[in-house]
């Protein structure tokens, strides 16, 4: 497991959820991933409810404190993890708004080169596939390397979490373990490239 990581590696990850709902399945999914993560991968969940609506006018007059805090958190960590619901076949406004803030300034975004991954859960059978596809397109603009596989598409979420938001589905739990292994390896691969670039 984690064969590309070196002994003693410790990677910090910022996780965000595109739902402000108290009983959000996506929040529950991110929490499950956080709990299942190996010691080498520490995931901290950042609250998006405090992020104001993006406006270039606001941007010109000064970056809001909540946005600056989010940007700093992403800049200082080794990886970025997004749990997205699907609204009307796309990315929910809460998440897209945060993404738009994070994408600025163009060419100097904290997302540029940041190893990232996407998760999603919905009661429907497609498990946010369309929203995740949209998000991947947005990550092209920010030049963000997003883990290609495995895709985490948790369909029929209402059958996989209990009323307290605990993941009860054993197959999903095992799959998340596989995902975490791939994500940690993905982050390690970029950390390794960085070191190699410094040597030559
Ligand atoms: C939805 N939902 C939904 N589900 C889906 O699979 N595809 C979709 O396009 C939509 N569209 C949609 C639009 C709007 C406005 C709402 C409020 C909901 C259902 C959605 O998957 C469900 O409410 C999830 O529980 C939302 O995620 P959280 O809040 O549980 O993380």
mmCIF file of C-alpha atoms and ligand atoms in Angstrom:
data_model
loop_
_atom_site.group_PDB
_atom_site.id
_atom_site.type_symbol
_atom_site.label_atom_id
_atom_site.label_comp_id
_atom_site.label_asym_id
_atom_site.label_seq_id
_atom_site.Cartn_x
_atom_site.Cartn_y
_atom_site.Cartn_z
ATOM 1 C CA UNK A 1 0.000 0.000 0.000
ATOM 2 C CA UNK A 2 1.070 3.562 -0.727
ATOM 3 C CA UNK A 3 4.171 2.263 -2.496
ATOM 4 C CA UNK A 4 5.088 5.647 -3.969
ATOM 5 C CA UNK A 5 5.201 7.276 -0.558
ATOM 6 C CA UNK A 6 8.368 7.400 1.455
ATOM 7 C CA UNK A 7 8.474 6.299 5.086
ATOM 8 C CA UNK A 8 7.573 9.211 7.308
ATOM 9 C CA UNK A 9 5.604 11.022 4.600
ATOM 10 C CA UNK A 10 2.682 12.983 5.942
ATOM 11 C CA UNK A 11 0.330 14.635 3.485
ATOM 12 C CA UNK A 12 -2.210 17.262 4.502
ATOM 13 C CA UNK A 13 -5.405 17.562 2.487
ATOM 14 C CA UNK A 14 -8.154 20.186 2.509
ATOM 15 C CA UNK A 15 -11.614 18.772 1.862
ATOM 16 C CA UNK A 16 -14.677 20.787 0.885
ATOM 17 C CA UNK A 17 -18.336 19.821 0.503
ATOM 18 C CA UNK A 18 -20.647 21.389 -2.055
ATOM 19 C CA UNK A 19 -23.692 21.042 0.202
ATOM 20 C CA UNK A 20 -24.644 23.195 3.166
ATOM 21 C CA UNK A 21 -27.325 20.729 4.226
ATOM 22 C CA UNK A 22 -27.033 19.549 7.810
ATOM 23 C CA UNK A 23 -27.673 15.906 6.927
ATOM 24 C CA UNK A 24 -25.732 16.043 3.653
ATOM 25 C CA UNK A 25 -24.709 12.674 2.211
ATOM 26 C CA UNK A 26 -21.660 14.329 0.685
ATOM 27 C CA UNK A 27 -20.593 15.679 4.047
ATOM 28 C CA UNK A 28 -21.110 12.192 5.475
ATOM 29 C CA UNK A 29 -19.064 10.723 2.618
ATOM 30 C CA UNK A 30 -16.187 13.131 3.202
ATOM 31 C CA UNK A 31 -16.295 12.359 6.925
ATOM 32 C CA UNK A 32 -16.169 8.640 6.162
ATOM 33 C CA UNK A 33 -13.144 9.182 3.927
ATOM 34 C CA UNK A 34 -11.537 11.313 6.634
ATOM 35 C CA UNK A 35 -11.986 8.526 9.173
ATOM 36 C CA UNK A 36 -10.793 5.780 6.836
ATOM 37 C CA UNK A 37 -7.697 7.691 5.700
ATOM 38 C CA UNK A 38 -4.288 6.227 6.513
ATOM 39 C CA UNK A 39 -2.067 8.069 8.988
ATOM 40 C CA UNK A 40 -0.025 9.436 6.083
ATOM 41 C CA UNK A 41 -3.054 11.326 4.784
ATOM 42 C CA UNK A 42 -4.662 13.878 7.084
ATOM 43 C CA UNK A 43 -7.884 15.412 5.787
ATOM 44 C CA UNK A 44 -9.262 18.631 7.227
ATOM 45 C CA UNK A 45 -12.759 19.731 6.186
ATOM 46 C CA UNK A 46 -13.135 23.409 5.332
ATOM 47 C CA UNK A 47 -16.580 25.005 5.686
ATOM 48 C CA UNK A 48 -17.869 26.701 2.509
ATOM 49 C CA UNK A 49 -20.921 28.321 4.140
ATOM 50 C CA UNK A 50 -18.824 31.409 4.996
ATOM 51 C CA UNK A 51 -17.695 32.063 1.420
ATOM 52 C CA UNK A 52 -19.413 35.138 -0.081
ATOM 53 C CA UNK A 53 -20.736 35.233 -3.612
ATOM 54 C CA UNK A 54 -18.030 35.887 -6.155
ATOM 55 C CA UNK A 55 -17.944 39.283 -7.807
ATOM 56 C CA UNK A 56 -15.109 40.917 -9.692
ATOM 57 C CA UNK A 57 -16.087 44.184 -8.011
ATOM 58 C CA UNK A 58 -15.584 42.655 -4.573
ATOM 59 C CA UNK A 59 -12.345 41.094 -5.802
ATOM 60 C CA UNK A 60 -11.069 44.507 -6.910
ATOM 61 C CA UNK A 61 -11.795 46.146 -3.570
ATOM 62 C CA UNK A 62 -10.204 43.390 -1.484
ATOM 63 C CA UNK A 63 -10.321 39.637 -1.015
ATOM 64 C CA UNK A 64 -12.866 38.740 1.721
ATOM 65 C CA UNK A 65 -11.282 37.223 4.824
ATOM 66 C CA UNK A 66 -13.123 33.901 4.443
ATOM 67 C CA UNK A 67 -11.828 33.548 0.885
ATOM 68 C CA UNK A 68 -8.274 34.424 1.911
ATOM 69 C CA UNK A 69 -8.467 31.775 4.657
ATOM 70 C CA UNK A 70 -9.678 29.134 2.205
ATOM 71 C CA UNK A 71 -7.005 30.030 -0.336
ATOM 72 C CA UNK A 72 -4.305 29.871 2.331
ATOM 73 C CA UNK A 73 -5.563 26.492 3.540
ATOM 74 C CA UNK A 74 -5.420 25.082 0.010
ATOM 75 C CA UNK A 75 -2.051 26.701 -0.742
ATOM 76 C CA UNK A 76 -0.442 25.241 2.373
ATOM 77 C CA UNK A 77 -1.676 21.684 1.913
ATOM 78 C CA UNK A 78 -0.518 18.857 -0.309
ATOM 79 C CA UNK A 79 -3.873 17.911 -1.775
ATOM 80 C CA UNK A 80 -7.421 19.104 -2.401
ATOM 81 C CA UNK A 81 -10.508 16.906 -2.075
ATOM 82 C CA UNK A 82 -14.008 17.814 -3.204
ATOM 83 C CA UNK A 83 -17.258 16.067 -2.307
ATOM 84 C CA UNK A 84 -19.912 17.297 -4.676
ATOM 85 C CA UNK A 85 -23.650 16.773 -4.837
ATOM 86 C CA UNK A 86 -25.330 17.030 -8.242
ATOM 87 C CA UNK A 87 -27.905 19.768 -8.764
ATOM 88 C CA UNK A 88 -29.772 19.875 -12.075
ATOM 89 C CA UNK A 89 -27.133 17.706 -13.716
ATOM 90 C CA UNK A 90 -24.348 20.002 -12.632
ATOM 91 C CA UNK A 91 -22.121 21.388 -9.879
ATOM 92 C CA UNK A 92 -24.099 23.111 -7.078
ATOM 93 C CA UNK A 93 -23.689 26.895 -6.853
ATOM 94 C CA UNK A 94 -22.080 26.707 -3.397
ATOM 95 C CA UNK A 95 -19.210 24.684 -4.777
ATOM 96 C CA UNK A 96 -18.872 26.485 -8.102
ATOM 97 C CA UNK A 97 -18.780 29.799 -6.259
ATOM 98 C CA UNK A 98 -15.943 28.618 -4.005
ATOM 99 C CA UNK A 99 -14.170 27.184 -7.038
ATOM 100 C CA UNK A 100 -14.443 30.529 -8.837
ATOM 101 C CA UNK A 101 -12.795 32.312 -5.900
ATOM 102 C CA UNK A 102 -10.081 29.658 -5.720
ATOM 103 C CA UNK A 103 -9.440 29.911 -9.454
ATOM 104 C CA UNK A 104 -8.320 33.545 -9.156
ATOM 105 C CA UNK A 105 -6.073 35.190 -10.099
ATOM 106 C CA UNK A 106 -5.972 33.408 -13.463
ATOM 107 C CA UNK A 107 -2.680 31.573 -13.938
ATOM 108 C CA UNK A 108 -1.782 32.001 -10.251
ATOM 109 C CA UNK A 109 -4.566 30.002 -8.639
ATOM 110 C CA UNK A 110 -3.759 27.971 -5.536
ATOM 111 C CA UNK A 111 -5.340 25.079 -7.414
ATOM 112 C CA UNK A 112 -2.707 25.142 -10.150
ATOM 113 C CA UNK A 113 -0.680 21.948 -9.904
ATOM 114 C CA UNK A 114 -2.471 20.874 -6.707
ATOM 115 C CA UNK A 115 -3.137 17.115 -6.686
ATOM 116 C CA UNK A 116 -6.890 16.779 -6.276
ATOM 117 C CA UNK A 117 -9.698 14.261 -6.238
ATOM 118 C CA UNK A 118 -13.482 14.240 -6.480
ATOM 119 C CA UNK A 119 -16.128 12.285 -4.592
ATOM 120 C CA UNK A 120 -19.884 12.398 -4.811
ATOM 121 C CA UNK A 121 -23.037 10.876 -3.360
ATOM 122 C CA UNK A 122 -26.666 11.148 -4.334
ATOM 123 C CA UNK A 123 -29.867 9.197 -3.753
ATOM 124 C CA UNK A 124 -30.113 8.651 -7.525
ATOM 125 C CA UNK A 125 -28.284 5.850 -9.310
ATOM 126 C CA UNK A 126 -25.712 7.966 -11.178
ATOM 127 C CA UNK A 127 -24.024 9.122 -7.945
ATOM 128 C CA UNK A 128 -23.228 12.677 -9.205
ATOM 129 C CA UNK A 129 -21.488 11.498 -12.410
ATOM 130 C CA UNK A 130 -22.573 14.564 -14.388
ATOM 131 C CA UNK A 131 -21.558 17.049 -11.696
ATOM 132 C CA UNK A 132 -18.177 15.369 -11.376
ATOM 133 C CA UNK A 133 -17.692 15.521 -15.119
ATOM 134 C CA UNK A 134 -18.377 19.287 -15.053
ATOM 135 C CA UNK A 135 -15.981 19.756 -12.174
ATOM 136 C CA UNK A 136 -13.235 17.963 -14.067
ATOM 137 C CA UNK A 137 -13.698 20.446 -16.921
ATOM 138 C CA UNK A 138 -13.335 23.359 -14.509
ATOM 139 C CA UNK A 139 -10.126 21.827 -13.165
ATOM 140 C CA UNK A 140 -8.722 21.924 -16.696
ATOM 141 C CA UNK A 141 -8.919 25.720 -16.575
ATOM 142 C CA UNK A 142 -6.998 25.866 -13.283
ATOM 143 C CA UNK A 143 -4.458 23.298 -14.533
ATOM 144 C CA UNK A 144 -5.203 21.047 -11.588
ATOM 145 C CA UNK A 145 -4.200 17.383 -11.767
ATOM 146 C CA UNK A 146 -7.301 15.442 -10.731
ATOM 147 C CA UNK A 147 -7.108 11.754 -9.858
ATOM 148 C CA UNK A 148 -8.592 9.975 -12.920
ATOM 149 C CA UNK A 149 -9.540 6.690 -11.236
ATOM 150 C CA UNK A 150 -11.203 5.333 -9.254
ATOM 151 C CA UNK A 151 -14.257 7.545 -9.682
ATOM 152 C CA UNK A 152 -16.238 7.680 -6.452
ATOM 153 C CA UNK A 153 -19.872 7.729 -7.523
ATOM 154 C CA UNK A 154 -21.982 6.732 -4.527
ATOM 155 C CA UNK A 155 -25.504 6.144 -5.836
ATOM 156 C CA UNK A 156 -28.524 5.274 -3.669
ATOM 157 C CA UNK A 157 -26.831 7.115 -0.827
ATOM 158 C CA UNK A 158 -29.929 6.920 1.369
ATOM 159 C CA UNK A 159 -29.333 3.153 1.598
ATOM 160 C CA UNK A 160 -25.641 3.486 2.487
ATOM 161 C CA UNK A 161 -25.661 5.941 5.394
ATOM 162 C CA UNK A 162 -27.662 5.740 8.599
ATOM 163 C CA UNK A 163 -29.678 8.608 10.086
ATOM 164 C CA UNK A 164 -26.562 9.832 11.920
ATOM 165 C CA UNK A 165 -24.598 10.065 8.657
ATOM 166 C CA UNK A 166 -22.474 6.986 9.362
ATOM 167 C CA UNK A 167 -21.447 4.901 6.368
ATOM 168 C CA UNK A 168 -23.054 1.494 6.813
ATOM 169 C CA UNK A 169 -22.325 -0.080 3.435
ATOM 170 C CA UNK A 170 -19.323 -2.396 3.626
ATOM 171 C CA UNK A 171 -18.646 -2.466 -0.142
ATOM 172 C CA UNK A 172 -18.533 1.330 -0.253
ATOM 173 C CA UNK A 173 -16.208 1.330 2.747
ATOM 174 C CA UNK A 174 -13.823 -1.048 0.967
ATOM 175 C CA UNK A 175 -14.007 0.987 -2.217
ATOM 176 C CA UNK A 176 -13.161 4.162 -0.289
ATOM 177 C CA UNK A 177 -10.084 2.372 1.042
ATOM 178 C CA UNK A 178 -9.003 1.738 -2.544
ATOM 179 C CA UNK A 179 -9.728 5.355 -3.423
ATOM 180 C CA UNK A 180 -7.646 6.639 -0.494
ATOM 181 C CA UNK A 181 -4.733 4.464 -1.499
ATOM 182 C CA UNK A 182 -4.886 5.843 -5.040
ATOM 183 C CA UNK A 183 -5.232 9.426 -3.848
ATOM 184 C CA UNK A 184 -2.295 9.180 -1.436
ATOM 185 C CA UNK A 185 -0.196 7.662 -4.216
ATOM 186 C CA UNK A 186 -1.344 10.437 -6.573
ATOM 187 C CA UNK A 187 -0.250 13.142 -4.130
ATOM 188 C CA UNK A 188 3.036 11.330 -3.533
ATOM 189 C CA UNK A 189 3.680 11.167 -7.242
ATOM 190 C CA UNK A 190 3.475 14.939 -7.559
ATOM 191 C CA UNK A 191 5.597 15.472 -4.455
ATOM 192 C CA UNK A 192 8.188 13.157 -6.023
ATOM 193 C CA UNK A 193 8.137 15.047 -9.333
ATOM 194 C CA UNK A 194 8.642 18.283 -7.426
ATOM 195 C CA UNK A 195 11.753 16.893 -5.703
ATOM 196 C CA UNK A 196 13.119 15.492 -8.975
ATOM 197 C CA UNK A 197 12.642 18.863 -10.673
ATOM 198 C CA UNK A 198 14.640 20.517 -7.897
ATOM 199 C CA UNK A 199 17.592 18.133 -8.334
ATOM 200 C CA UNK A 200 18.133 18.524 -12.098
HETATM 201 C C1 LIG B 1 -31.170 17.660 -6.672
HETATM 202 N N1 LIG B 1 -30.871 16.296 -6.686
HETATM 203 C C2 LIG B 1 -30.314 15.730 -7.814
HETATM 204 N N2 LIG B 1 -29.784 14.452 -7.785
HETATM 205 C C3 LIG B 1 -29.174 13.928 -8.883
HETATM 206 O O1 LIG B 1 -28.684 12.792 -8.841
HETATM 207 N N3 LIG B 1 -29.113 14.654 -10.056
HETATM 208 C C4 LIG B 1 -29.620 15.912 -10.162
HETATM 209 O O2 LIG B 1 -29.506 16.523 -11.192
HETATM 210 C C5 LIG B 1 -30.243 16.478 -9.003
HETATM 211 N N4 LIG B 1 -30.748 17.768 -9.045
HETATM 212 C C6 LIG B 1 -31.117 18.398 -7.880
HETATM 213 C C7 LIG B 1 -31.388 19.759 -7.880
HETATM 214 C C8 LIG B 1 -31.675 20.398 -6.691
HETATM 215 C C9 LIG B 1 -31.916 21.880 -6.686
HETATM 216 C C10 LIG B 1 -31.716 19.671 -5.476
HETATM 217 C C11 LIG B 1 -31.993 20.373 -4.160
HETATM 218 C C12 LIG B 1 -31.480 18.331 -5.482
HETATM 219 C C13 LIG B 1 -31.024 15.488 -5.474
HETATM 220 C C14 LIG B 1 -29.729 15.495 -4.678
HETATM 221 O O3 LIG B 1 -28.885 14.490 -5.186
HETATM 222 C C15 LIG B 1 -30.012 15.240 -3.209
HETATM 223 O O4 LIG B 1 -30.809 16.289 -2.678
HETATM 224 C C16 LIG B 1 -28.757 15.064 -2.393
HETATM 225 O O5 LIG B 1 -29.098 14.563 -1.131
HETATM 226 C C17 LIG B 1 -27.979 16.382 -2.274
HETATM 227 O O6 LIG B 1 -26.714 16.170 -1.707
HETATM 228 P P1 LIG B 1 -26.457 16.280 -0.138
HETATM 229 O O7 LIG B 1 -27.035 17.578 0.346
HETATM 230 O O8 LIG B 1 -27.141 15.102 0.512
HETATM 231 O O9 LIG B 1 -24.976 16.219 0.010
#
